[in-house]
mmCIF file of C-alpha atoms in Angstrom:
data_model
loop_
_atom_site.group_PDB
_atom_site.id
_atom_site.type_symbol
_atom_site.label_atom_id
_atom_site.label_comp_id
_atom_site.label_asym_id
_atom_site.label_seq_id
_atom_site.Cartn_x
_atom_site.Cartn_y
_atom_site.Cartn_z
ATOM 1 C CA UNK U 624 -92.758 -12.432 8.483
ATOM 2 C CA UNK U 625 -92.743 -12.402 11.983
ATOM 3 C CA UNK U 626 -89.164 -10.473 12.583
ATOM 4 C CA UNK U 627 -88.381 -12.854 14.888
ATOM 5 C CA UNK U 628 -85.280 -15.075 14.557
ATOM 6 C CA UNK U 629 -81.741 -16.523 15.978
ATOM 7 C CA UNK U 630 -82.065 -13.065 16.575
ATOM 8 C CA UNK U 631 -84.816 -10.491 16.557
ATOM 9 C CA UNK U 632 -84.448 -7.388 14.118
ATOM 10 C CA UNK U 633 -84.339 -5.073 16.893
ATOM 11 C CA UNK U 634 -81.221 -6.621 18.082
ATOM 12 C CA UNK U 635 -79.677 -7.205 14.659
ATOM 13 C CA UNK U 636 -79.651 -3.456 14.202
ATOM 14 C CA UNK U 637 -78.187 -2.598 17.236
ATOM 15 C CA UNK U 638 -75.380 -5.630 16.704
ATOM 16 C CA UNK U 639 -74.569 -3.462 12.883
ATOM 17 C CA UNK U 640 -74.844 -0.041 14.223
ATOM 18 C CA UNK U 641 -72.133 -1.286 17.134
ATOM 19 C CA UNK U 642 -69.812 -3.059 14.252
ATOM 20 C CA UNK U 643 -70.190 -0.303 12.419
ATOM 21 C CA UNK U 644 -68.971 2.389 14.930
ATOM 22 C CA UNK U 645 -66.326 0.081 16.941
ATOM 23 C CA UNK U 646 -65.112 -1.584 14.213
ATOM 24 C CA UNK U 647 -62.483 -0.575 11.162
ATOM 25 C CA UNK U 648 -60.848 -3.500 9.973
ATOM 26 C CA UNK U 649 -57.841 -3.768 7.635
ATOM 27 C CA UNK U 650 -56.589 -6.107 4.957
ATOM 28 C CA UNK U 651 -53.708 -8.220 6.618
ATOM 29 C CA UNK U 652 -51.056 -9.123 4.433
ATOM 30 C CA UNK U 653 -51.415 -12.219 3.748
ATOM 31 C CA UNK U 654 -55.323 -11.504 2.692
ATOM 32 C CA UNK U 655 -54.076 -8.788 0.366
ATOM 33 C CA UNK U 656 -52.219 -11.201 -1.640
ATOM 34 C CA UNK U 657 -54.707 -13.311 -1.660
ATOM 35 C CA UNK U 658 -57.169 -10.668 -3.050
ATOM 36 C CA UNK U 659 -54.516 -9.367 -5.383
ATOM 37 C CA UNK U 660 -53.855 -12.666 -7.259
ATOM 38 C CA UNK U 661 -57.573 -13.805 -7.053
ATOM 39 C CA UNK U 662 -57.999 -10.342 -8.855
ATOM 40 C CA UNK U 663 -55.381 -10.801 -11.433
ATOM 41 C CA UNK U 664 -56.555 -14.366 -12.315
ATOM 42 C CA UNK U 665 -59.768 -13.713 -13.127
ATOM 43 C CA UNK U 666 -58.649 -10.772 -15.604
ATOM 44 C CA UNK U 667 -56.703 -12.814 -17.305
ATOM 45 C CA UNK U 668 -59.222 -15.642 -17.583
ATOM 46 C CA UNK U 669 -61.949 -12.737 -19.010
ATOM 47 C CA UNK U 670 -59.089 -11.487 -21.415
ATOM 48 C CA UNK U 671 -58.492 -14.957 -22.465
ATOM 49 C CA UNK U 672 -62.229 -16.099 -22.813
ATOM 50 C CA UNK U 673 -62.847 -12.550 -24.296
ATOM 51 C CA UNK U 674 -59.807 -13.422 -27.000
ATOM 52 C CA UNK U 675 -61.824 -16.931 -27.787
ATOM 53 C CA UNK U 676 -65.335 -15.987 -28.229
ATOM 54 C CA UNK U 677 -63.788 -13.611 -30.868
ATOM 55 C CA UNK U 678 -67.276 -11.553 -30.246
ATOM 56 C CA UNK U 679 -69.553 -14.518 -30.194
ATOM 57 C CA UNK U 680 -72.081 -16.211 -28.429
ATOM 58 C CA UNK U 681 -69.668 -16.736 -25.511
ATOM 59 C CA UNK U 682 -69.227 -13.213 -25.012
ATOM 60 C CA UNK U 683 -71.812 -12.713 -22.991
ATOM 61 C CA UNK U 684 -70.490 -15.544 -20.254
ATOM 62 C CA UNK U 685 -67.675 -13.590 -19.577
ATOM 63 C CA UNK U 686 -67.280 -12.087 -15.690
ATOM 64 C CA UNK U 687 -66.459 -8.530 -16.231
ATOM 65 C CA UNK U 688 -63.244 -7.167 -13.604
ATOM 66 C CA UNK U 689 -62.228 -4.044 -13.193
ATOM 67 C CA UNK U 690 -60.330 -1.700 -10.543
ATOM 68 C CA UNK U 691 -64.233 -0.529 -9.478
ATOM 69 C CA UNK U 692 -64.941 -4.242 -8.886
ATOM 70 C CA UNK U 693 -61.618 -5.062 -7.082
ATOM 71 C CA UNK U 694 -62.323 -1.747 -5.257
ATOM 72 C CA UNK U 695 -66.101 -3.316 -4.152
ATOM 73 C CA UNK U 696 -64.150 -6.644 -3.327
ATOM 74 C CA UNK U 697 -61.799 -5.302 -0.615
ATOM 75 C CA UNK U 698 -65.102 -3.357 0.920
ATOM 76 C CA UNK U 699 -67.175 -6.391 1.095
ATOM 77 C CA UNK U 700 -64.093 -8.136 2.702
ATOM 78 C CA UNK U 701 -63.603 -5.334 5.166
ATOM 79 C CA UNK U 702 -67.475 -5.763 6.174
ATOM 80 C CA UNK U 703 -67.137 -9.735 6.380
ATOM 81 C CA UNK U 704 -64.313 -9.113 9.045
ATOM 82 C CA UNK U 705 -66.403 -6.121 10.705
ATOM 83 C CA UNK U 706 -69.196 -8.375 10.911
ATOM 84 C CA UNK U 707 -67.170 -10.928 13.256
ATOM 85 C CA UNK U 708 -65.518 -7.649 14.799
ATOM 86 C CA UNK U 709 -62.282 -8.510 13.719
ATOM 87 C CA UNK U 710 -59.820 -5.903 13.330
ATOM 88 C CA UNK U 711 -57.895 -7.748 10.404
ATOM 89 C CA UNK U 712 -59.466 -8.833 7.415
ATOM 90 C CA UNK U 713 -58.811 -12.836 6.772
ATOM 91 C CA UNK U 714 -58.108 -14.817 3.988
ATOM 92 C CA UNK U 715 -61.693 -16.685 4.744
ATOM 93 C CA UNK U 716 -63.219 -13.311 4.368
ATOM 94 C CA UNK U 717 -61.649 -12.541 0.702
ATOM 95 C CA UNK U 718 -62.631 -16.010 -0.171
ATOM 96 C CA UNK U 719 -66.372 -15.639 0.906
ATOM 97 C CA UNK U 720 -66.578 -12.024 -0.932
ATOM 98 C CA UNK U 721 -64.774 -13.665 -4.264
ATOM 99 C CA UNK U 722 -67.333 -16.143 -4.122
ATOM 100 C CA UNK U 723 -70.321 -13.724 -3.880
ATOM 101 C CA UNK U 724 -68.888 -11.745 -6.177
ATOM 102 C CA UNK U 725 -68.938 -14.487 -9.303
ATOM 103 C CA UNK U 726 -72.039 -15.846 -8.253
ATOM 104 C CA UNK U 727 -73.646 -12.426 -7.860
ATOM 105 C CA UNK U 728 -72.385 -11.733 -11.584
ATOM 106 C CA UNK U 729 -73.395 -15.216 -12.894
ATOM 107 C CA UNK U 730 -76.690 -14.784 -12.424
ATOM 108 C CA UNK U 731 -76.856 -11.215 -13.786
ATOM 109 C CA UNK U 732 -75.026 -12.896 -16.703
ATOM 110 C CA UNK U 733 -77.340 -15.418 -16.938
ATOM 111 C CA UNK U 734 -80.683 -13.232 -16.693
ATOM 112 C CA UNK U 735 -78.989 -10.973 -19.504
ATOM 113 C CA UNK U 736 -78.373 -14.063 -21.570
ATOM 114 C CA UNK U 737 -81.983 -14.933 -21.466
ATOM 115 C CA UNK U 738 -83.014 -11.965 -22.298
ATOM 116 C CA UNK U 739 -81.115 -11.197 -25.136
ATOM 117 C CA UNK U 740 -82.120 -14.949 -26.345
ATOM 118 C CA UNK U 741 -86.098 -13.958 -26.614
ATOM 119 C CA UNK U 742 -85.159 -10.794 -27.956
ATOM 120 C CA UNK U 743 -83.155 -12.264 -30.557
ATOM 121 C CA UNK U 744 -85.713 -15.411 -31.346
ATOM 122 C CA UNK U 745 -88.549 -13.219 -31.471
ATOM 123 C CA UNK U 746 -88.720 -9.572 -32.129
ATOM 124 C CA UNK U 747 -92.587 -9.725 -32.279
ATOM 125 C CA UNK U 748 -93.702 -12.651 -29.801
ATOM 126 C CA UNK U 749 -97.131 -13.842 -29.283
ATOM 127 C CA UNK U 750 -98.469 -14.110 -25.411
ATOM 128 C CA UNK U 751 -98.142 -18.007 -25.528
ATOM 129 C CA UNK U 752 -94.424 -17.458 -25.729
ATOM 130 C CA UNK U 753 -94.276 -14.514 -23.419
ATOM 131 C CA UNK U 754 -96.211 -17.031 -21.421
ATOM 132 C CA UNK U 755 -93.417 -19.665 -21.842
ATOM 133 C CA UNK U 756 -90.464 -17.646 -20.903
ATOM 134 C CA UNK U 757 -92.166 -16.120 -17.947
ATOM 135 C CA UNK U 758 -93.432 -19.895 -16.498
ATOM 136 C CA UNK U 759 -90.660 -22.768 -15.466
ATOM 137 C CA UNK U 760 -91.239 -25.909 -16.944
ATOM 138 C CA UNK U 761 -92.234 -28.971 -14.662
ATOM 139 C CA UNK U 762 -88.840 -30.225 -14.804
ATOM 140 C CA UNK U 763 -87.271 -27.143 -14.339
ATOM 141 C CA UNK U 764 -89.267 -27.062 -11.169
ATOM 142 C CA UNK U 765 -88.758 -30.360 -10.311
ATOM 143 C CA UNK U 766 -84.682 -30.106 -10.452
ATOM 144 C CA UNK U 767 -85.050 -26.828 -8.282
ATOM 145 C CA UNK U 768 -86.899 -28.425 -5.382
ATOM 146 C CA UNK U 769 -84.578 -31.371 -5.645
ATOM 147 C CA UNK U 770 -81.767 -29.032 -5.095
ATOM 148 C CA UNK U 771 -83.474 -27.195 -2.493
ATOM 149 C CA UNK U 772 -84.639 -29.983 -0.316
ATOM 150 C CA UNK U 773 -81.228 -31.969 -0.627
ATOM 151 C CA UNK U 774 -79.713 -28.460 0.335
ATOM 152 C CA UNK U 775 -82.283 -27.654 3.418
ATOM 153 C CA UNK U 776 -82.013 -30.115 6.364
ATOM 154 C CA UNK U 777 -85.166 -30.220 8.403
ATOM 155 C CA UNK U 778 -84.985 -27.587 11.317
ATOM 156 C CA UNK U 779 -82.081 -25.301 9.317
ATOM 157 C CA UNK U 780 -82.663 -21.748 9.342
ATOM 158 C CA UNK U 781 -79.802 -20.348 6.203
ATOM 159 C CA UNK U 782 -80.034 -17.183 4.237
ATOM 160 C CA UNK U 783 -82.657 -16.557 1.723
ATOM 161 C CA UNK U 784 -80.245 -14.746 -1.403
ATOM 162 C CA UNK U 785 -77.740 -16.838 -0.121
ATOM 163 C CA UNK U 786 -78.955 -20.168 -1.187
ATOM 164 C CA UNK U 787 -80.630 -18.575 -4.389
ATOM 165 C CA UNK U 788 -76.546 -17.004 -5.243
ATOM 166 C CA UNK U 789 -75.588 -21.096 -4.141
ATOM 167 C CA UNK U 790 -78.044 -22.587 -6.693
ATOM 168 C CA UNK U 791 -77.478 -19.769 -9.663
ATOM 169 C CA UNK U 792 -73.525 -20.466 -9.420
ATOM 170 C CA UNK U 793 -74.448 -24.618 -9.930
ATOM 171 C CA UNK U 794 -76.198 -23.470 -13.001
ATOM 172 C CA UNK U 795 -79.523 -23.514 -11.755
ATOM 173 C CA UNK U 796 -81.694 -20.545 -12.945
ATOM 174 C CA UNK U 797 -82.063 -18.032 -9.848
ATOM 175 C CA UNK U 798 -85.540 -16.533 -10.722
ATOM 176 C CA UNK U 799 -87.142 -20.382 -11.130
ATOM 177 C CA UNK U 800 -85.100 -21.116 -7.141
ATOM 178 C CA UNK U 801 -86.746 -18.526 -6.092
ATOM 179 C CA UNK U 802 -90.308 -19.547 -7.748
ATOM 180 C CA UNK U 803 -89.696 -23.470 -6.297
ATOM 181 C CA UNK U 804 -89.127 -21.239 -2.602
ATOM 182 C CA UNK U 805 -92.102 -19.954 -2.799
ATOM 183 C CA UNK U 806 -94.409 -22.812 -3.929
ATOM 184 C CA UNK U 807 -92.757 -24.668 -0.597
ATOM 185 C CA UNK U 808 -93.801 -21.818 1.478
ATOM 186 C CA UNK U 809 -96.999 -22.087 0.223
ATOM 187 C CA UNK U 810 -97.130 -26.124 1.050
ATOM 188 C CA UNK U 811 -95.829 -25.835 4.681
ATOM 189 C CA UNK U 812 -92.686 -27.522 3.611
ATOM 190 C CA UNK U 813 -90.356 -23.816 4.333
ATOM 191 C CA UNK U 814 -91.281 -21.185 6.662
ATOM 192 C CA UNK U 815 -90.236 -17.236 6.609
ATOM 193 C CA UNK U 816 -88.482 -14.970 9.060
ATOM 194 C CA UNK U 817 -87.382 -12.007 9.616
ATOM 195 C CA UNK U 818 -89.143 -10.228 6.753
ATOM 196 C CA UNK U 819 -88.230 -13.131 4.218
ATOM 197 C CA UNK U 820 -84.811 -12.795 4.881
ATOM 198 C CA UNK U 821 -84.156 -16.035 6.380
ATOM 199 C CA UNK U 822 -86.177 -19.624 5.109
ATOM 200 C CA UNK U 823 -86.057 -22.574 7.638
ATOM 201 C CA UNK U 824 -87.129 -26.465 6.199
ATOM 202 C CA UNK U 825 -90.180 -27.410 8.461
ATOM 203 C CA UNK U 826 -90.716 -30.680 6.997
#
């Protein structure tokens, strides 16, 4: 809350404006293969898992791919490298914006999934249940600080959405992470910085 970091936001700005005019990096070969059969992989594992559900309940699990979402792949890559001010995109950076990308989608998945579940159960629901969808059981809450405290070493300043996309592609539900956060801001145990951006473990 503070703005004040590793580095201020002042200086962060100044650091992306700089990247962003000095800086146009390319996909190197060996990173555009890389991206390419990443890509074509995970179409075929959507056609295939598509071809299985046969319309079902697994339907909605599937990661959609397309040439918009390749297209949005190769940008985010191109921005990992820019970031480092690297004129060549790396394979690192294709890995880091695959795995973004299918956690990212995961937990859209996942929030759909819910929602079409209460939908589905309920057309007409009373407030206890609206009640029950909207608070995280004990355990629920329980597993999520687990995770979060094994995750957080004391002292560690990491990336808020970061460790929420971490937990929601372990199958942990991203809106109850980000629930458990903020109950151990409000104990003292996790502070905020720059504008909630970035969570460092106190104690």
């Amino acid at each position: 809350t503070t703005g004040v970091g590793e580095l201020n936001v002042s200086t962060m700005k100044k650091y992306i404006q700089y990247c962003r005019a000095k800086c146009s990096p390319r996909l190197t070969e060996e990173a555009g293969d890389v991206l390419t059969s990443s890509y074509v992989k995970i179409r075929d594992d959507v056609r295939r898992r598509t071809l299985d559900s046969d319309g079902g309940e697994g339907s909605h699990s599937v990661i959609p791919i397309t040439v918009r979402q390749l297209e949005a792949l190769v940008r985010l890559s191109e921005s990992l490298a820019k970031m480092r001010l690297d004129s060549d995109v790396q394979t690192q950076d294709v890995a880091e914006a695959l795995r973004l990308f299918k956690v990212s989608t995961m937990a859209a998945n996942q929030a759909e999934r819910s929602t079409t579940s209460s939908s589905s159960n309920n057309s007409n629901p009373s407030s206890q249940s609206i009640m029950s969808a909207a608070i995280p059981s004990r355990d629920d809450m329980m597993r999520s600080e687990s995770f979060l405290r094994s995750r957080l070493v004391v002292g560690m300043v990491v990336n808020r959405q970061k460790i929420i996309e971490e937990a929601a592609g372990q199958g942990y539900n991203a809106m109850v992470i980000a629930r458990a956060l903020a109950v151990m801001v409000m104990r003292g145990e996790v502070q905020e910085r720059n504008q909630s951006r970035l969570i460092k473990r106190v104690k």
